[in-house]
CSV table of C-alpha atoms in Angstrom, one decimal:
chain,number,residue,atom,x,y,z
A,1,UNK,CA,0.0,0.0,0.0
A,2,UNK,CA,1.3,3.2,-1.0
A,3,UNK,CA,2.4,6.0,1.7
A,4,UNK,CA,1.2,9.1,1.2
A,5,UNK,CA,2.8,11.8,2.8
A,6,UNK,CA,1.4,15.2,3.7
A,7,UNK,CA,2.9,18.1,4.2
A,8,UNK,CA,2.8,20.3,7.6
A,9,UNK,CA,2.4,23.9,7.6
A,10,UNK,CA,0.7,25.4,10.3
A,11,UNK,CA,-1.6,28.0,9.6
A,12,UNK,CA,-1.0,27.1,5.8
A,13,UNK,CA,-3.4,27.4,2.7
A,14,UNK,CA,-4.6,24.5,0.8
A,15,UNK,CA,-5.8,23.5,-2.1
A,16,UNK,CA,-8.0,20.6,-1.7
A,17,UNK,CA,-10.7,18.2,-3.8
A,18,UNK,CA,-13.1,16.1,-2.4
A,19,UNK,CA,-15.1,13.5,-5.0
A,20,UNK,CA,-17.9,11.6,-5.0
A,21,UNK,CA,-17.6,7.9,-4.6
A,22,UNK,CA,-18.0,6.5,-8.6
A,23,UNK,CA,-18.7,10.6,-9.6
A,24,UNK,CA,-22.0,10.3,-8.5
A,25,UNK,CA,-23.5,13.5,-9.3
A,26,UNK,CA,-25.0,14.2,-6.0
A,27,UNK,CA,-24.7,17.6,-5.4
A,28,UNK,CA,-27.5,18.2,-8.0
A,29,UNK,CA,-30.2,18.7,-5.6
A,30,UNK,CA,-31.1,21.6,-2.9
A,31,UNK,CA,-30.8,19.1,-0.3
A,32,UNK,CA,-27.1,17.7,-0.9
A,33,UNK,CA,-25.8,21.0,-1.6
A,34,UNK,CA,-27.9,22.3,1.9
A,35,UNK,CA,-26.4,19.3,3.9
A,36,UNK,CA,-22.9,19.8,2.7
A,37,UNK,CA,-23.0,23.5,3.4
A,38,UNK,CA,-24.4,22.7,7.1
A,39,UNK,CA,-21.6,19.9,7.5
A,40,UNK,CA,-18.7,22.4,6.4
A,41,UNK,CA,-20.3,25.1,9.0
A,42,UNK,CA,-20.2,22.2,12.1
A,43,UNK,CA,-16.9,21.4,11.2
A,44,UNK,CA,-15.9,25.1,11.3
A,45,UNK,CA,-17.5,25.5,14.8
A,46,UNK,CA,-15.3,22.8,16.2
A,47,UNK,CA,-12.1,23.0,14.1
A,48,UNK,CA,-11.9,26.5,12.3
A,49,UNK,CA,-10.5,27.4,9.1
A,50,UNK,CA,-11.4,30.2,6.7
A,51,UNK,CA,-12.9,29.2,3.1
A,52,UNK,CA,-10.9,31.3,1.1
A,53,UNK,CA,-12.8,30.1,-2.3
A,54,UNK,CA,-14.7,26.8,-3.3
A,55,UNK,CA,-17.1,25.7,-6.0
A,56,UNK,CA,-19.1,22.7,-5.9
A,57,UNK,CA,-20.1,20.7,-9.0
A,58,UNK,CA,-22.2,18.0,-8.5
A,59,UNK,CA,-19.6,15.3,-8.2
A,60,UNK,CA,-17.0,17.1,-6.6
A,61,UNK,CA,-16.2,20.3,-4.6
A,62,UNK,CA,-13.1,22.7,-4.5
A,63,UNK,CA,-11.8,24.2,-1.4
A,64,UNK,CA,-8.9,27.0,-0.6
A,65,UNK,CA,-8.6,26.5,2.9
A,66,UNK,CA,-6.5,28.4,5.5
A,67,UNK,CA,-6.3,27.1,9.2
A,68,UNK,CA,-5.6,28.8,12.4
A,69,UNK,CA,-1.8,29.8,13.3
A,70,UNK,CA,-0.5,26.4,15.1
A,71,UNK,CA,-3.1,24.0,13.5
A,72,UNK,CA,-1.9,22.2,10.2
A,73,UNK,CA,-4.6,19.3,11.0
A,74,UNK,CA,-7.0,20.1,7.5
A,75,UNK,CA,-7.5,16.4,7.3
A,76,UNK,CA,-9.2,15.9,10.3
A,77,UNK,CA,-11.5,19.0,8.9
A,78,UNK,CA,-12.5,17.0,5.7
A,79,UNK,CA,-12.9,13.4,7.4
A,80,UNK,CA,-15.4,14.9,9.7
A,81,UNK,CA,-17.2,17.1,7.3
A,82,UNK,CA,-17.5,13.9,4.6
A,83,UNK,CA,-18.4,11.8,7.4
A,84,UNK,CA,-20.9,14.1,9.3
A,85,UNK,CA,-22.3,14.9,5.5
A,86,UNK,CA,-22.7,11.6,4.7
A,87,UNK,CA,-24.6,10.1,8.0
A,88,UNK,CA,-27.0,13.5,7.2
A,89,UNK,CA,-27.3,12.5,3.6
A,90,UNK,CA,-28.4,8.5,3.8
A,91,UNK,CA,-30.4,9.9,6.9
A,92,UNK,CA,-32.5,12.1,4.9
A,93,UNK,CA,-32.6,9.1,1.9
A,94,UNK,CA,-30.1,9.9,0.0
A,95,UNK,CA,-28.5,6.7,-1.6
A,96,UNK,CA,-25.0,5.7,-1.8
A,97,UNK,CA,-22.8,3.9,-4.1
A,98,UNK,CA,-22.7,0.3,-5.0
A,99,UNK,CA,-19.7,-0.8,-2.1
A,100,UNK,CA,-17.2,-3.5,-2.7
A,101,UNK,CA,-16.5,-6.1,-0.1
A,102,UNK,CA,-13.5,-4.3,1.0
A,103,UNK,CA,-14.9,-1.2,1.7
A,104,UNK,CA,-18.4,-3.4,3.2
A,105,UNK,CA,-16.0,-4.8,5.9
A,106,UNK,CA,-14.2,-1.2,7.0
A,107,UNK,CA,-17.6,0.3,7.0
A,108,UNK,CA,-16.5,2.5,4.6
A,109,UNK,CA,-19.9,4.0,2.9
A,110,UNK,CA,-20.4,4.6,-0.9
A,111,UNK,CA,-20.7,8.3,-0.6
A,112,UNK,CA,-17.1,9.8,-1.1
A,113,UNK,CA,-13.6,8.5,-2.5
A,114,UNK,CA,-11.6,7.1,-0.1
A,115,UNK,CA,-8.9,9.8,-0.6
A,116,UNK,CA,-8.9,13.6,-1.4
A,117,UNK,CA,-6.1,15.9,-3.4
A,118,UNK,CA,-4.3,18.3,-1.6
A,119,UNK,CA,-1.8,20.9,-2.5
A,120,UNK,CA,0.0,23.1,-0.5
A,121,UNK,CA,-0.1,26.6,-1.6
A,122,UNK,CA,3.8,28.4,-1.6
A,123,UNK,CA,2.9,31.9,-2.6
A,124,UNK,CA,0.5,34.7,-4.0
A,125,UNK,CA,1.3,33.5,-7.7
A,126,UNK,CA,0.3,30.0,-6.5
A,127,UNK,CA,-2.9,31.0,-4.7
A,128,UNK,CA,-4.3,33.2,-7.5
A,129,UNK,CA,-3.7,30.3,-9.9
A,130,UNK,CA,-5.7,28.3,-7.8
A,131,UNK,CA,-8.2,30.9,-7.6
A,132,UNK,CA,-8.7,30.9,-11.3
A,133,UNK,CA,-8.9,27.6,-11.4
A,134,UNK,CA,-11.7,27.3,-9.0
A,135,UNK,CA,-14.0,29.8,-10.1
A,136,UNK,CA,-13.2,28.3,-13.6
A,137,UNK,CA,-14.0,25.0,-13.0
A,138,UNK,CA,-17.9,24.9,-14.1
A,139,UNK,CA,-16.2,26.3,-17.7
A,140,UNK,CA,-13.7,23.3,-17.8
A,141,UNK,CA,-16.4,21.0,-17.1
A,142,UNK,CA,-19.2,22.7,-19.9
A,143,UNK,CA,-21.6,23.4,-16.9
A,144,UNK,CA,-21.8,26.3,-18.2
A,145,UNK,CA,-20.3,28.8,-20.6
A,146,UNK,CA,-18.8,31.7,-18.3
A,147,UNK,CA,-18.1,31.4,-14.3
A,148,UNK,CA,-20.2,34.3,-13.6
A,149,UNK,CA,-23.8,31.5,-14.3
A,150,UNK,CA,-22.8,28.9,-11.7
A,151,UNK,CA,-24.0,29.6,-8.4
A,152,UNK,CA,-22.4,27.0,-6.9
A,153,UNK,CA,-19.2,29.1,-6.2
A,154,UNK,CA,-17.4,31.7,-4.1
A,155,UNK,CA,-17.0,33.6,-7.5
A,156,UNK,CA,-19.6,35.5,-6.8
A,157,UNK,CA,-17.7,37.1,-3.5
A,158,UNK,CA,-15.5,37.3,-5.6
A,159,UNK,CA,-16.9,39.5,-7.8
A,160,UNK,CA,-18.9,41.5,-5.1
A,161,UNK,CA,-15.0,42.1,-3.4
A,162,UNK,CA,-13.9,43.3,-6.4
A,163,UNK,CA,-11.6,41.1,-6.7
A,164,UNK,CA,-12.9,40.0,-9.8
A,165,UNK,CA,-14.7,41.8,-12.7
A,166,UNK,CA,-18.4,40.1,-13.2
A,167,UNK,CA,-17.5,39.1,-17.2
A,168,UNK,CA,-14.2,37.4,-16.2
A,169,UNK,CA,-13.5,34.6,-18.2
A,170,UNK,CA,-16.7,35.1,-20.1
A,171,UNK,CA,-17.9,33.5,-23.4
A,172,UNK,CA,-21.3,35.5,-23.1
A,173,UNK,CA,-22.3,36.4,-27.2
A,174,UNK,CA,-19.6,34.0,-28.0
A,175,UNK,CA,-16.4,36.2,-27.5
A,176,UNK,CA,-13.5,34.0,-26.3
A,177,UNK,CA,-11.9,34.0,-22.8
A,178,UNK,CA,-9.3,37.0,-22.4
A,179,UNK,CA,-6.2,34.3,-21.5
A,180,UNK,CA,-5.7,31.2,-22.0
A,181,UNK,CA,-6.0,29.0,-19.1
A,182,UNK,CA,-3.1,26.7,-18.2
A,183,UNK,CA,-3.8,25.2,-15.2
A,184,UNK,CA,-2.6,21.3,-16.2
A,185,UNK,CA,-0.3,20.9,-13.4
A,186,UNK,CA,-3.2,22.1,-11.0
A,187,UNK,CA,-6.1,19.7,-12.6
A,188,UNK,CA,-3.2,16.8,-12.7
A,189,UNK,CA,-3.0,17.4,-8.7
A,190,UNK,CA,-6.9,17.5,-8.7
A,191,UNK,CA,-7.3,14.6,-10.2
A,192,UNK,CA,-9.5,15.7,-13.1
């Protein structure tokens, strides 16, 4: 079994992705996306960190986290988020993937990948790359044509911050993107 090593910065930023076991698209519906958003909030209220941009698609989410000075513990954050999401979720109804026999005997539901992608962030450059690539995600996908029509997304702070301008990145009447986006190393990390 592979070791996976992860790195330790206190009070560090990180880029993370969490996925749906098999891709299920279950962040479709009001009620995912409303139990996801209350199991990030818990989490917060026990183990804080700031969510310095996300977007959720409906088979996985994005998250630029920063934690407290002292704390580099983010996986503890997203174990007890996916797990506090997913007891909510098949609560509620929500139905799970089809689980192999290994993951039957750990217990392991069909709701989530067993692992998430993380990246530490080194610098400014870094982070606004990754912001770019968040709020551009729905794009890469074909969601939708231009960041500012998915609603699923911090680029609408964004935006209302003025940190970016509404049309950024936007194919509205069928004029290209400004740039051109190369973000492979990021969506390699990702896993996408």
């Amino acid at each position: 079994m592979p070791n996976y090593v992860r790195v330790f910065r206190p009070g560090g930023t990180f880029f993370l992705t969490l996925v749906t076991e098999r891709r299920a698209p279950l962040f479709t519906e009001d009620y995912a996306r409303t139990l996801l958003h209350d199991a990030i909030a818990r989490c917060q209220s026990f183990h804080p960190f700031d969510i310095d941009a996300m977007v959720l698609l409906p088979n996985h989410l994005h998250l630029l986290m920063t934690l407290p000075r002292g704390d580099a513990d983010f996986s503890v954050r997203l174990r007890l988020v996916k797990a506090r999401f997913t007891r909510t979720f098949l609560a509620t109804g929500g139905t799970e993937q089809r689980r192999s026999d290994s993951r039957v005997r750990q217990k392991a539901r069909g709701i989530w990948q067993r692992r998430f992608c993380e990246h530490t962030i080194r610098d400014e450059d870094d982070l606004r790359r990754h912001f770019d690539y968040v709020h551009y995600n729905p794009v890469k996908h074909k969601h939708v044509t231009c960041p500012h029509l998915w609603p699923h997304s911090s680029f609408h702070r964004f935006v209302a911050e003025k940190r970016y301008e509404k049309r950024w990145c936007c194919r509205c009447g069928g004029t290209p993107a400004p740039f051109k986006m190369d973000w492979d190393d990021i969506a390699k990390a990702a896993g996408e």
